[in-house]
Amino acid sequence: MLGTQELGARGPGGVVTAGPWIARDSYIAETAVIIDRLTAKIERLERREEALNAKVAELVEHTQQAGRFQALAESLRNSRDYKLDETIRLAKELRGRIEAIEGPRADYNGLTYKTLAAIDRKLSELSAPKSRKISFAGWPRFTGVMATVCVIGALASMTLRLV
């Protein structure tokens, strides 16, 4: 029997170029090329899948962040609304307390100073030190009256001692 080395002619590099295995070898070579191409395509698809997975993860993160921002905005809006309602409630309560203290407003229509600014202005006018000019014209008369009172007092005390 012939060995497998004796069948077919060999070309340069030890590649069998003729013989009974040529059809099978060409099929195997074509299949190997197709498998290599499929392997390369699968690798490209895997890389693309990884890139798409990264993009999907990024989109999910953006979506979650948008949800958190929306929740924060709603929380701030609710807080603002609550504070406004609370302020309005406190103002109404304060107005009711002031009306209870002051009495009916109709009684104050005849007042001269109706606003706090007008009252403050009048108080500042009253509390401001008045600069008066000191007049010395009345001093001689005052001293004369005082001297006369002193002389009368001295004469009265002397007459009481003698009596």
PDB file of C-alpha atoms in Angstrom:
ATOM      1  CA  MET A   1       0.000   0.000   0.000  1.00  0.00           C
ATOM      2  CA  LEU A   2       0.973   3.479  -0.661  1.00  0.00           C
ATOM      3  CA  GLY A   3       1.401   5.912   2.188  1.00  0.00           C
ATOM      4  CA  THR A   4      -0.261   9.226   2.261  1.00  0.00           C
ATOM      5  CA  GLN A   5       3.038  10.898   1.543  1.00  0.00           C
ATOM      6  CA  GLU A   6       3.231   9.297  -1.886  1.00  0.00           C
ATOM      7  CA  LEU A   7      -0.136  10.530  -3.173  1.00  0.00           C
ATOM      8  CA  GLY A   8      -0.409  13.886  -4.884  1.00  0.00           C
ATOM      9  CA  ALA A   9       2.196  16.250  -6.065  1.00  0.00           C
ATOM     10  CA  ARG A  10       3.621  18.710  -3.658  1.00  0.00           C
ATOM     11  CA  GLY A  11       4.201  22.311  -4.470  1.00  0.00           C
ATOM     12  CA  PRO A  12       6.574  24.714  -2.868  1.00  0.00           C
ATOM     13  CA  GLY A  13       6.179  24.872   0.905  1.00  0.00           C
ATOM     14  CA  GLY A  14       4.898  21.301   1.165  1.00  0.00           C
ATOM     15  CA  VAL A  15       1.315  22.130   0.088  1.00  0.00           C
ATOM     16  CA  VAL A  16      -0.479  19.332  -1.772  1.00  0.00           C
ATOM     17  CA  THR A  17      -1.666  20.733  -5.068  1.00  0.00           C
ATOM     18  CA  ALA A  18      -2.891  17.570  -6.773  1.00  0.00           C
ATOM     19  CA  GLY A  19      -4.394  14.280  -5.748  1.00  0.00           C
ATOM     20  CA  PRO A  20      -7.632  12.804  -4.465  1.00  0.00           C
ATOM     21  CA  TRP A  21      -7.917  15.279  -1.603  1.00  0.00           C
ATOM     22  CA  ILE A  22      -8.019  18.473  -3.685  1.00  0.00           C
ATOM     23  CA  ALA A  23     -11.870  18.792  -3.673  1.00  0.00           C
ATOM     24  CA  ARG A  24     -12.044  18.115   0.031  1.00  0.00           C
ATOM     25  CA  ASP A  25      -9.168  20.493   0.756  1.00  0.00           C
ATOM     26  CA  SER A  26     -10.747  23.308  -1.262  1.00  0.00           C
ATOM     27  CA  TYR A  27     -14.021  22.788   0.651  1.00  0.00           C
ATOM     28  CA  ILE A  28     -12.128  22.876   3.938  1.00  0.00           C
ATOM     29  CA  ALA A  29     -10.231  25.991   2.863  1.00  0.00           C
ATOM     30  CA  GLU A  30     -13.461  27.758   1.818  1.00  0.00           C
ATOM     31  CA  THR A  31     -15.096  26.689   5.062  1.00  0.00           C
ATOM     32  CA  ALA A  32     -12.090  27.977   7.029  1.00  0.00           C
ATOM     33  CA  VAL A  33     -12.280  31.323   5.211  1.00  0.00           C
ATOM     34  CA  ILE A  34     -16.008  31.544   5.886  1.00  0.00           C
ATOM     35  CA  ILE A  35     -15.425  30.626   9.547  1.00  0.00           C
ATOM     36  CA  ASP A  36     -12.692  33.289   9.798  1.00  0.00           C
ATOM     37  CA  ARG A  37     -15.018  35.870   8.277  1.00  0.00           C
ATOM     38  CA  LEU A  38     -17.835  34.857  10.654  1.00  0.00           C
ATOM     39  CA  THR A  39     -15.444  35.016  13.585  1.00  0.00           C
ATOM     40  CA  ALA A  40     -14.346  38.512  12.571  1.00  0.00           C
ATOM     41  CA  LYS A  41     -17.970  39.556  12.087  1.00  0.00           C
ATOM     42  CA  ILE A  42     -18.906  38.129  15.506  1.00  0.00           C
ATOM     43  CA  GLU A  43     -16.014  40.051  17.093  1.00  0.00           C
ATOM     44  CA  ARG A  44     -17.170  43.280  15.390  1.00  0.00           C
ATOM     45  CA  LEU A  45     -20.723  42.620  16.584  1.00  0.00           C
ATOM     46  CA  GLU A  46     -19.467  41.955  20.111  1.00  0.00           C
ATOM     47  CA  ARG A  47     -17.532  45.244  20.108  1.00  0.00           C
ATOM     48  CA  ARG A  48     -20.599  47.022  18.751  1.00  0.00           C
ATOM     49  CA  GLU A  49     -22.737  45.346  21.402  1.00  0.00           C
ATOM     50  CA  GLU A  50     -20.359  46.558  24.115  1.00  0.00           C
ATOM     51  CA  ALA A  51     -20.517  50.101  22.700  1.00  0.00           C
ATOM     52  CA  LEU A  52     -24.303  49.920  22.554  1.00  0.00           C
ATOM     53  CA  ASN A  53     -24.432  48.552  26.108  1.00  0.00           C
ATOM     54  CA  ALA A  54     -22.287  51.491  27.240  1.00  0.00           C
ATOM     55  CA  LYS A  55     -24.631  53.917  25.446  1.00  0.00           C
ATOM     56  CA  VAL A  56     -27.684  52.229  26.989  1.00  0.00           C
ATOM     57  CA  ALA A  57     -26.092  52.459  30.452  1.00  0.00           C
ATOM     58  CA  GLU A  58     -25.378  56.147  29.835  1.00  0.00           C
ATOM     59  CA  LEU A  59     -28.967  56.734  28.719  1.00  0.00           C
ATOM     60  CA  VAL A  60     -30.267  54.897  31.780  1.00  0.00           C
ATOM     61  CA  GLU A  61     -28.061  57.093  33.992  1.00  0.00           C
ATOM     62  CA  HIS A  62     -29.351  60.234  32.253  1.00  0.00           C
ATOM     63  CA  THR A  63     -32.920  59.013  32.677  1.00  0.00           C
ATOM     64  CA  GLN A  64     -32.380  58.355  36.380  1.00  0.00           C
ATOM     65  CA  GLN A  65     -30.748  61.758  36.799  1.00  0.00           C
ATOM     66  CA  ALA A  66     -33.672  63.434  35.021  1.00  0.00           C
ATOM     67  CA  GLY A  67     -36.042  61.585  37.339  1.00  0.00           C
ATOM     68  CA  ARG A  68     -34.086  62.781  40.368  1.00  0.00           C
ATOM     69  CA  PHE A  69     -34.128  66.363  39.064  1.00  0.00           C
ATOM     70  CA  GLN A  70     -37.854  66.145  38.473  1.00  0.00           C
ATOM     71  CA  ALA A  71     -38.408  64.823  41.999  1.00  0.00           C
ATOM     72  CA  LEU A  72     -36.242  67.631  43.397  1.00  0.00           C
ATOM     73  CA  ALA A  73     -38.145  70.262  41.405  1.00  0.00           C
ATOM     74  CA  GLU A  74     -41.457  68.868  42.625  1.00  0.00           C
ATOM     75  CA  SER A  75     -40.183  68.799  46.201  1.00  0.00           C
ATOM     76  CA  LEU A  76     -39.037  72.417  45.958  1.00  0.00           C
ATOM     77  CA  ARG A  77     -42.363  73.450  44.419  1.00  0.00           C
ATOM     78  CA  ASN A  78     -44.288  71.688  47.200  1.00  0.00           C
ATOM     79  CA  SER A  79     -42.044  73.282  49.825  1.00  0.00           C
ATOM     80  CA  ARG A  80     -42.550  76.741  48.302  1.00  0.00           C
ATOM     81  CA  ASP A  81     -46.323  76.237  48.154  1.00  0.00           C
ATOM     82  CA  TYR A  82     -46.372  75.054  51.767  1.00  0.00           C
ATOM     83  CA  LYS A  83     -44.330  78.070  52.895  1.00  0.00           C
ATOM     84  CA  LEU A  84     -46.620  80.462  51.005  1.00  0.00           C
ATOM     85  CA  ASP A  85     -49.717  78.861  52.510  1.00  0.00           C
ATOM     86  CA  GLU A  86     -48.169  78.987  55.975  1.00  0.00           C
ATOM     87  CA  THR A  87     -47.219  82.666  55.521  1.00  0.00           C
ATOM     88  CA  ILE A  88     -50.728  83.558  54.357  1.00  0.00           C
ATOM     89  CA  ARG A  89     -52.227  81.685  57.296  1.00  0.00           C
ATOM     90  CA  LEU A  90     -49.917  83.484  59.763  1.00  0.00           C
ATOM     91  CA  ALA A  91     -50.717  86.878  58.201  1.00  0.00           C
ATOM     92  CA  LYS A  92     -54.459  86.239  58.521  1.00  0.00           C
ATOM     93  CA  GLU A  93     -53.994  85.120  62.117  1.00  0.00           C
ATOM     94  CA  LEU A  94     -51.911  88.209  62.911  1.00  0.00           C
ATOM     95  CA  ARG A  95     -54.476  90.484  61.243  1.00  0.00           C
ATOM     96  CA  GLY A  96     -57.221  88.910  63.345  1.00  0.00           C
ATOM     97  CA  ARG A  97     -55.210  89.392  66.541  1.00  0.00           C
ATOM     98  CA  ILE A  98     -54.464  93.049  65.712  1.00  0.00           C
ATOM     99  CA  GLU A  99     -58.131  93.719  64.940  1.00  0.00           C
ATOM    100  CA  ALA A 100     -59.073  92.125  68.246  1.00  0.00           C
ATOM    101  CA  ILE A 101     -56.605  94.380  70.076  1.00  0.00           C
ATOM    102  CA  GLU A 102     -57.390  97.621  68.208  1.00  0.00           C
ATOM    103  CA  GLY A 103     -61.120  97.204  67.865  1.00  0.00           C
ATOM    104  CA  PRO A 104     -63.147  98.177  64.814  1.00  0.00           C
ATOM    105  CA  ARG A 105     -61.363 100.186  62.137  1.00  0.00           C
ATOM    106  CA  ALA A 106     -64.261 102.633  61.735  1.00  0.00           C
ATOM    107  CA  ASP A 107     -63.345 104.251  65.059  1.00  0.00           C
ATOM    108  CA  TYR A 108     -59.960 105.329  63.685  1.00  0.00           C
ATOM    109  CA  ASN A 109     -61.167 107.189  60.582  1.00  0.00           C
ATOM    110  CA  GLY A 110     -61.072 110.525  62.392  1.00  0.00           C
ATOM    111  CA  LEU A 111     -57.486 110.208  63.589  1.00  0.00           C
ATOM    112  CA  THR A 112     -54.901 112.672  62.332  1.00  0.00           C
ATOM    113  CA  TYR A 113     -52.025 110.192  62.086  1.00  0.00           C
ATOM    114  CA  LYS A 114     -53.308 107.073  60.335  1.00  0.00           C
ATOM    115  CA  THR A 115     -50.064 105.390  59.327  1.00  0.00           C
ATOM    116  CA  LEU A 116     -47.048 104.294  61.296  1.00  0.00           C
ATOM    117  CA  ALA A 117     -44.861 106.482  59.100  1.00  0.00           C
ATOM    118  CA  ALA A 118     -46.881 109.577  60.022  1.00  0.00           C
ATOM    119  CA  ILE A 119     -46.741 108.663  63.706  1.00  0.00           C
ATOM    120  CA  ASP A 120     -42.999 108.061  63.493  1.00  0.00           C
ATOM    121  CA  ARG A 121     -42.474 111.424  61.776  1.00  0.00           C
ATOM    122  CA  LYS A 122     -44.453 113.234  64.488  1.00  0.00           C
ATOM    123  CA  LEU A 123     -42.588 111.442  67.290  1.00  0.00           C
ATOM    124  CA  SER A 124     -39.240 112.361  65.758  1.00  0.00           C
ATOM    125  CA  GLU A 125     -40.376 115.990  65.529  1.00  0.00           C
ATOM    126  CA  LEU A 126     -41.415 115.984  69.190  1.00  0.00           C
ATOM    127  CA  SER A 127     -38.279 114.253  70.428  1.00  0.00           C
ATOM    128  CA  ALA A 128     -35.862 116.476  68.492  1.00  0.00           C
ATOM    129  CA  PRO A 129     -34.094 118.938  70.792  1.00  0.00           C
ATOM    130  CA  LYS A 130     -35.362 122.412  70.136  1.00  0.00           C
ATOM    131  CA  SER A 131     -32.671 124.940  69.747  1.00  0.00           C
ATOM    132  CA  ARG A 132     -33.892 127.991  71.548  1.00  0.00           C
ATOM    133  CA  LYS A 133     -32.018 131.224  71.646  1.00  0.00           C
ATOM    134  CA  ILE A 134     -31.187 132.188  75.159  1.00  0.00           C
ATOM    135  CA  SER A 135     -32.426 135.678  75.756  1.00  0.00           C
ATOM    136  CA  PHE A 136     -30.627 137.753  78.375  1.00  0.00           C
ATOM    137  CA  ALA A 137     -33.142 140.592  78.162  1.00  0.00           C
ATOM    138  CA  GLY A 138     -35.248 139.189  81.027  1.00  0.00           C
ATOM    139  CA  TRP A 139     -32.356 138.601  83.446  1.00  0.00           C
ATOM    140  CA  PRO A 140     -32.207 142.078  85.034  1.00  0.00           C
ATOM    141  CA  ARG A 141     -35.901 141.972  85.881  1.00  0.00           C
ATOM    142  CA  PHE A 142     -35.552 138.434  87.284  1.00  0.00           C
ATOM    143  CA  THR A 143     -32.582 139.406  89.447  1.00  0.00           C
ATOM    144  CA  GLY A 144     -34.405 142.505  90.682  1.00  0.00           C
ATOM    145  CA  VAL A 145     -37.411 140.441  91.738  1.00  0.00           C
ATOM    146  CA  MET A 146     -35.175 137.923  93.463  1.00  0.00           C
ATOM    147  CA  ALA A 147     -33.276 140.656  95.322  1.00  0.00           C
ATOM    148  CA  THR A 148     -36.545 142.201  96.507  1.00  0.00           C
ATOM    149  CA  VAL A 149     -37.808 138.838  97.744  1.00  0.00           C
ATOM    150  CA  CYS A 150     -34.558 138.260  99.619  1.00  0.00           C
ATOM    151  CA  VAL A 151     -34.680 141.696 101.281  1.00  0.00           C
ATOM    152  CA  ILE A 152     -38.301 141.191 102.321  1.00  0.00           C
ATOM    153  CA  GLY A 153     -37.438 137.757 103.709  1.00  0.00           C
ATOM    154  CA  ALA A 154     -34.518 139.184 105.701  1.00  0.00           C
ATOM    155  CA  LEU A 155     -36.624 142.009 107.129  1.00  0.00           C
ATOM    156  CA  ALA A 156     -39.375 139.550 108.043  1.00  0.00           C
ATOM    157  CA  SER A 157     -36.973 137.290 109.891  1.00  0.00           C
ATOM    158  CA  MET A 158     -35.488 140.244 111.791  1.00  0.00           C
ATOM    159  CA  THR A 159     -38.867 141.513 112.853  1.00  0.00           C
ATOM    160  CA  LEU A 160     -39.871 138.107 114.065  1.00  0.00           C
ATOM    161  CA  ARG A 161     -36.769 137.928 116.266  1.00  0.00           C
ATOM    162  CA  LEU A 162     -37.462 141.223 117.820  1.00  0.00           C
ATOM    163  CA  VAL A 163     -41.014 140.510 118.608  1.00  0.00           C
TER     164      VAL A 163
END
